[in-house]
Tab-separated table of C-alpha atoms and ligand atoms in Angstrom:
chain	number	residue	atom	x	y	z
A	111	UNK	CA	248.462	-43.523	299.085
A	112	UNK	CA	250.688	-45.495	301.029
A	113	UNK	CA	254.366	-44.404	301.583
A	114	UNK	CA	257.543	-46.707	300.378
A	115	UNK	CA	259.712	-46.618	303.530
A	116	UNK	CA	263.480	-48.081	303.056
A	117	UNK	CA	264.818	-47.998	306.184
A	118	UNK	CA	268.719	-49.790	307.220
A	119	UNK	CA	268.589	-51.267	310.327
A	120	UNK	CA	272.619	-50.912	311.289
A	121	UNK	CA	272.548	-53.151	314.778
A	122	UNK	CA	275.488	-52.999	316.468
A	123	UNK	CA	277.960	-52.070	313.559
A	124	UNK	CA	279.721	-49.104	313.188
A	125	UNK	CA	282.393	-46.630	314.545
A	126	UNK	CA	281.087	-42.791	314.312
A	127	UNK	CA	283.918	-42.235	311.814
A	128	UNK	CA	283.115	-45.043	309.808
A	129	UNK	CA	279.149	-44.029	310.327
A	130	UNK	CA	279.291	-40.583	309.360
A	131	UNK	CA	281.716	-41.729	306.442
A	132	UNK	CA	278.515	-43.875	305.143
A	133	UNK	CA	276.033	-40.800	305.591
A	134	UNK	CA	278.035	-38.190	303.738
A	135	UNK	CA	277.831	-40.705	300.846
A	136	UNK	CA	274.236	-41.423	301.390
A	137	UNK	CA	273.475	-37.927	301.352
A	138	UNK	CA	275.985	-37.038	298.284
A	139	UNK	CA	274.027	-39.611	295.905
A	140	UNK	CA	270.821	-39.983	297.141
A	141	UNK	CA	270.021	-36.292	297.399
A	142	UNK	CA	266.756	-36.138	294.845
A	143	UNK	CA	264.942	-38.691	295.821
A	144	UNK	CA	261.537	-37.781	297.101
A	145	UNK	CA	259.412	-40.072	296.445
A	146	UNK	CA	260.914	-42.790	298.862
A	147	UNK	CA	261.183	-42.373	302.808
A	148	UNK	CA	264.700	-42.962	303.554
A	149	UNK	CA	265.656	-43.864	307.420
A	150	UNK	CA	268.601	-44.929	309.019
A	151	UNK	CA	268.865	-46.921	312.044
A	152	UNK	CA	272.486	-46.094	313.868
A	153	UNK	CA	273.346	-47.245	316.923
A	154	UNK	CA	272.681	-45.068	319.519
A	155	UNK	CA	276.646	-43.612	320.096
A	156	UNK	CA	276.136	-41.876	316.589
A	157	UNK	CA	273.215	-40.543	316.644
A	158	UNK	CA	273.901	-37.019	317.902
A	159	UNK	CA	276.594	-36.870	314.907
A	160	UNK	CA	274.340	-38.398	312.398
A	161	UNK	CA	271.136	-36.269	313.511
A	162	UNK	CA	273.050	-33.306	312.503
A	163	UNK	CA	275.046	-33.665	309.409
A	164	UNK	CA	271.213	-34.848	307.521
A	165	UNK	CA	269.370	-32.146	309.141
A	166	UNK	CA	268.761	-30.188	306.129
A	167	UNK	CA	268.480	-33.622	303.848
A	168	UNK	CA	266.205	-35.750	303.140
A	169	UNK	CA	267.369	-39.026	305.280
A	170	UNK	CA	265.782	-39.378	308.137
A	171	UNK	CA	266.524	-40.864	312.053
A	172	UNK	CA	265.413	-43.714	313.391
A	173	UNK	CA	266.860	-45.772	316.737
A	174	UNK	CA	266.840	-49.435	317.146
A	175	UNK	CA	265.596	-49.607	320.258
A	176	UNK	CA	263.784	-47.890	323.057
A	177	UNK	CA	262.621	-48.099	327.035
A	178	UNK	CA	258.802	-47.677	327.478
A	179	UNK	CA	259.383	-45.444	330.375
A	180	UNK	CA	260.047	-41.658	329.670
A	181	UNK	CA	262.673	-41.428	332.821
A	182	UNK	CA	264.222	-43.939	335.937
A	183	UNK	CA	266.245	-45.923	337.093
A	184	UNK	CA	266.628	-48.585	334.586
A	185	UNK	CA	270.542	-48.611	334.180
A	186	UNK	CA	271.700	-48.984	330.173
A	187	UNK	CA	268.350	-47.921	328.699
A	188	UNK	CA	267.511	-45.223	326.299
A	189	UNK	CA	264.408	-42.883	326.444
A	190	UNK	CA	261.986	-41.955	324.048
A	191	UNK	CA	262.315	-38.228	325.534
A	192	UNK	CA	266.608	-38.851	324.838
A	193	UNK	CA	265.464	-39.904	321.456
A	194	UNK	CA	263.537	-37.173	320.777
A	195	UNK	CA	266.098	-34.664	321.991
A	196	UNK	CA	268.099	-35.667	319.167
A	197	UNK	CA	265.307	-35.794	316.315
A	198	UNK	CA	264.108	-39.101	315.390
A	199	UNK	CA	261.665	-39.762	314.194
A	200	UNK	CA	261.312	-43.784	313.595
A	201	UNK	CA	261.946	-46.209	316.439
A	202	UNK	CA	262.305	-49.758	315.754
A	203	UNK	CA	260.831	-52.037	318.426
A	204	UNK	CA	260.292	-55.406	318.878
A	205	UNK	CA	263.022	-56.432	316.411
A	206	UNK	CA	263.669	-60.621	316.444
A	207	UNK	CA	267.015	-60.167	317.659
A	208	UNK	CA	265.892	-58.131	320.473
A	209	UNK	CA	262.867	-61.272	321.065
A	210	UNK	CA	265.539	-63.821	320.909
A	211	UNK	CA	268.612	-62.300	323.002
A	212	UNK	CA	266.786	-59.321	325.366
A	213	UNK	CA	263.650	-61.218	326.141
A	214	UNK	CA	261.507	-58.688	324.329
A	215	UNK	CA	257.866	-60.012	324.363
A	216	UNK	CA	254.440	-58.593	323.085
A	217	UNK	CA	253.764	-57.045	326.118
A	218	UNK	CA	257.145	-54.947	326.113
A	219	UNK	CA	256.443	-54.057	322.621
A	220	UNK	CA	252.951	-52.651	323.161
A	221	UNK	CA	254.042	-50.590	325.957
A	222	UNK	CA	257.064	-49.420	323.634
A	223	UNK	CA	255.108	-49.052	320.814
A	224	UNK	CA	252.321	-46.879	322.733
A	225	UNK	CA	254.908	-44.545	324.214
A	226	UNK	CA	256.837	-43.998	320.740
A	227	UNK	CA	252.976	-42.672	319.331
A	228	UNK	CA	252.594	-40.244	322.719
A	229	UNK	CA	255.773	-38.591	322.137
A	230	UNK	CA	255.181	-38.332	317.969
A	231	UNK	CA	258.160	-40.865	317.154
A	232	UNK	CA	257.148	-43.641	314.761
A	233	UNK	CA	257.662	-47.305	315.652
A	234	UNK	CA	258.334	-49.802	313.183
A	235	UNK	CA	257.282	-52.778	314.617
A	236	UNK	CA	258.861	-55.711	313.808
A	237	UNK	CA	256.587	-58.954	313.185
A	238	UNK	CA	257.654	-62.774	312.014
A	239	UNK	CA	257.744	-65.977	312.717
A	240	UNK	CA	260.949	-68.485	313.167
A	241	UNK	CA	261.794	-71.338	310.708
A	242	UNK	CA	260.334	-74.307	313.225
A	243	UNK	CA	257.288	-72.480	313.173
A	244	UNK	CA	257.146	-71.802	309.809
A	245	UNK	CA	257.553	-75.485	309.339
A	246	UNK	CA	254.888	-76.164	311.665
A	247	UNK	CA	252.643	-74.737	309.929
A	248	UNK	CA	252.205	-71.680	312.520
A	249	UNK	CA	253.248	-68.594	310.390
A	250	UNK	CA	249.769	-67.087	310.648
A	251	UNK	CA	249.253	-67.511	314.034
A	252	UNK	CA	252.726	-66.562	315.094
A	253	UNK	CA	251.550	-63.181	313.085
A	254	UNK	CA	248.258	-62.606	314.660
A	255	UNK	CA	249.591	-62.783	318.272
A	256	UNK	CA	252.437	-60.238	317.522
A	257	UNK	CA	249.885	-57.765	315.929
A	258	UNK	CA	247.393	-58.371	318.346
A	259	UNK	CA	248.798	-58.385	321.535
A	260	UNK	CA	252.067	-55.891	320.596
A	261	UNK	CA	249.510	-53.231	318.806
A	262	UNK	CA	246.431	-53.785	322.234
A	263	UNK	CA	244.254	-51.735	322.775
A	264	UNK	CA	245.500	-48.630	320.632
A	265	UNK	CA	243.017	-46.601	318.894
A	266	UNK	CA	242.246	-46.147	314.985
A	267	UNK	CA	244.411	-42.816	315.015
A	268	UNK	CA	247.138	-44.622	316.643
A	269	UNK	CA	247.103	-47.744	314.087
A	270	UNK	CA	247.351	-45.085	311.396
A	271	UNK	CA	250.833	-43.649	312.913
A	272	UNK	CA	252.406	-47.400	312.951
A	273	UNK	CA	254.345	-48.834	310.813
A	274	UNK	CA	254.785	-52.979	310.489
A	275	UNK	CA	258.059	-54.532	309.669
A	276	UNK	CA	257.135	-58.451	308.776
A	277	UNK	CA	260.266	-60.374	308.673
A	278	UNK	CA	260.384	-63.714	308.605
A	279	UNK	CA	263.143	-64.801	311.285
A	280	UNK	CA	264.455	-67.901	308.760
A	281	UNK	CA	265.309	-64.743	306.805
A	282	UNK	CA	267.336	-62.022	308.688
A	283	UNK	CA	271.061	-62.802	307.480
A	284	UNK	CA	270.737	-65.579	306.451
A	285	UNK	CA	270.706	-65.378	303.109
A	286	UNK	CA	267.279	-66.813	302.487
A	287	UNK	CA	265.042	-64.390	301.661
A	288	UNK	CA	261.229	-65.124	301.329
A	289	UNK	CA	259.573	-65.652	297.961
A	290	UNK	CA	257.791	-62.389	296.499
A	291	UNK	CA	254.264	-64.797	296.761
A	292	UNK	CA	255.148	-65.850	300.091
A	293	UNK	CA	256.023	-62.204	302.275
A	294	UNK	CA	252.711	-61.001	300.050
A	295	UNK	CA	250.947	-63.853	301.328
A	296	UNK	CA	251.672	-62.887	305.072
A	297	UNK	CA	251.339	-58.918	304.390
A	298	UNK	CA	247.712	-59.445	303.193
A	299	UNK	CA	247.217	-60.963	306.096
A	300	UNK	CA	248.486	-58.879	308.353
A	301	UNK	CA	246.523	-55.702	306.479
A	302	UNK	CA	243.541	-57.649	307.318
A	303	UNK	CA	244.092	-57.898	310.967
A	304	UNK	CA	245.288	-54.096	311.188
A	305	UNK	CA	241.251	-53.498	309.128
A	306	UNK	CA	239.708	-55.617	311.441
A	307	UNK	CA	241.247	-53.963	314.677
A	308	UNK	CA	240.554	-50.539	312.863
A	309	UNK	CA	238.464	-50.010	309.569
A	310	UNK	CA	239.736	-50.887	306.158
A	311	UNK	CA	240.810	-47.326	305.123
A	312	UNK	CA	242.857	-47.197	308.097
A	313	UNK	CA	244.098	-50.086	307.013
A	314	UNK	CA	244.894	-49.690	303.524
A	315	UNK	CA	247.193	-46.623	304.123
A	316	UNK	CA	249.052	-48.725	307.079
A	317	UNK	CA	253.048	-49.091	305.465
A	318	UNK	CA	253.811	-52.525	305.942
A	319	UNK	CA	257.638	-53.356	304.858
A	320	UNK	CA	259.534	-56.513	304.550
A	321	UNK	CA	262.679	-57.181	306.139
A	322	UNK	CA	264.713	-60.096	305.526
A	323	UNK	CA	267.898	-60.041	303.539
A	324	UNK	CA	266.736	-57.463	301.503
A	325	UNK	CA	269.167	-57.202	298.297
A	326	UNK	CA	269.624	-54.877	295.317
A	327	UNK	CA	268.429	-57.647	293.057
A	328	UNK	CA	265.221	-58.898	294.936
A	329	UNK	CA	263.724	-55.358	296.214
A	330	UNK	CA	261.912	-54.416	292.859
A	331	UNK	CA	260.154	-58.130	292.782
A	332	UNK	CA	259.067	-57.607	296.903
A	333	UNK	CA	257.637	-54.426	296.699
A	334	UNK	CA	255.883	-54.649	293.391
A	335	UNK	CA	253.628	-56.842	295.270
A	336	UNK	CA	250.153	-55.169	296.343
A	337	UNK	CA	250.818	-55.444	300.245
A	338	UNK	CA	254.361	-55.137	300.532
A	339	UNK	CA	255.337	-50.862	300.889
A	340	UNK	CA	259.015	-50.967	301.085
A	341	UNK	CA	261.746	-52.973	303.430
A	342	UNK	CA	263.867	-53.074	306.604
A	343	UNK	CA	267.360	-53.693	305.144
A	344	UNK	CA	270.359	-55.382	307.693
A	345	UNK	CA	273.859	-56.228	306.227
A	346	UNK	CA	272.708	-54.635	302.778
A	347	UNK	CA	272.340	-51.459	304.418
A	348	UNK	CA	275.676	-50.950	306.069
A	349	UNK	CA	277.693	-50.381	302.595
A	350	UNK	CA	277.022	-47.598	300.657
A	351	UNK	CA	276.387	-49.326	297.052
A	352	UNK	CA	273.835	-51.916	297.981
A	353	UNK	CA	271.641	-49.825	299.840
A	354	UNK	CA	271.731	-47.331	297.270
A	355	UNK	CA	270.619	-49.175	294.824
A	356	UNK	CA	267.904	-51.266	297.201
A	357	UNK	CA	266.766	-47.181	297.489
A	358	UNK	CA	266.864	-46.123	293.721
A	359	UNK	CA	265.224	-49.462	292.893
A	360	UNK	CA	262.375	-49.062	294.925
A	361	UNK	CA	261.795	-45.181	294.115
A	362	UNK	CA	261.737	-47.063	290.161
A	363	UNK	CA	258.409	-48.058	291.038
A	364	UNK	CA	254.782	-47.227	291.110
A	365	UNK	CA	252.986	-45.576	294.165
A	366	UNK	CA	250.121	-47.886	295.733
B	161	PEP	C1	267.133	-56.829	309.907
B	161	PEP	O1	268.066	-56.718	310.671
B	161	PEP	O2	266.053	-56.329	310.198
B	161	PEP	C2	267.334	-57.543	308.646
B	161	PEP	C3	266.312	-57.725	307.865
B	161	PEP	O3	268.609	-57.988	308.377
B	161	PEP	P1	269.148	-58.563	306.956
B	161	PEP	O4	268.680	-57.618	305.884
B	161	PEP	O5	270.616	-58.603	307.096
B	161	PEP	O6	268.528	-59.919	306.785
């Protein structure tokens, strides 16, 4: 069975008042749900803060960002060993905003993404084409060169320990969001490729989520689709009602 992962994806929002404001009320209403993996994204200044007041809950850590390297000289960056040391567990690499302003590539990802599994942290790694390409007609091979190249050469055991984050660029807050057909579309897809680079069981217990202005009102319709196990959530995850209920709606539903 496959597990329904709503994680919020803060970016660069968010005093560590104002954060841990957010996570006490998180915490407060969201308390008994189980059968949903919950996982915020913080920046990095709250994390220490944030890592400790859900310690005993059941919210858990995830950073935005990472450096491939475990140590050096590589002034600004954040470690996977630093991330550790304050107990996350998710990573999020290879976000589009990171692609389109930090010159993030494939390459960067699969060397983020392979030191994330060494050191037990798992990466959500973010997939999706932009709207030209869409338009061109390219979505699908946009798709296969970010899972192929970003997940190289890692073996069945490590495919297992990813998790995918497909979201369609013309989608991140924006507004737009894709059509329930459309994300499941690209999600079957992509759960092919992940069975052809591994085996299809592999493959079928792979959480793929879809990220792309997620709402209260449009998460049941996503993930009730057969491919699509849960979402990456921007702007609707940085106030406390919206993401709630993006959370209760989705724990509403059926395992796969
Ligand atoms: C994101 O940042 O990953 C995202 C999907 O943002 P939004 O939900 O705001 O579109």
């Amino acid at each position: 069975m496959r597990k329904i992962i709503i994680a919020g994806n803060w970016k660069m929002y968010k005093t560590i008042s104002e954060a841990l404001e957010l996570v006490n009320g998180l915490k407060r209403i969201l308390y008994n749900i189980e059968n949903v993996e919950i996982v915020i994204c913080p920046p990095y200044t709250c994390l220490d803060q944030i890592s400790e007041l859900i310690s005993e809950s059941n919210i858990k850590l995830g950073a935005q960002d990472m450096h491939w390297e475990t140590e050096g000289a590589f002034t600004g960056e954040v470690s996977v060993l630093m991330l550790k040391d304050l107990s996350c567990r998710y990573v999020i690499i290879g976000h589009s905003e990171r692609r389109q302003y930090f010159s993030e590539t494939n390459e960067t990802v699969n060397k983020k993404v392979k030191t994330a599994l060494k050191y037990n942290i798992t990466p959500i790694v973010c997939v999706g084409e932009k709207l030209e390409e869409r338009q061109a007609g390219k979505t699908f091979q946009i798709i296969e060169d970010h899972i192929k190249n970003g997940l190289k050469d890692l073996s069945k055991e490590e495919l297992a320990r990813v998790v995918i984050a497909y979201e369609p660029v013309w989608a991140i807050g924006t507004g737009l969001t894709a059509k329930p057909e459309q994300a499941q579309e690209v999600h079957s897809f992509i759960r092919k490729l992940l069975s052809d680079m591994s085996d299809e069981e592999t493959a079928q217990n792979i959480t793929i989520q879809y990220g792309g202005s997620v709402k209260p009102d449009n998460t049941k319709d996503l993930i009730k689709q057969k491919d699509i196990d849960g979402a990456l959530v921007g702007g609707a995850s940085l106030k406390i009602d919206p993401f709630v209920e993006i959370i209760k709606n989705a724990a509403g539903l059926e395992a796969k």
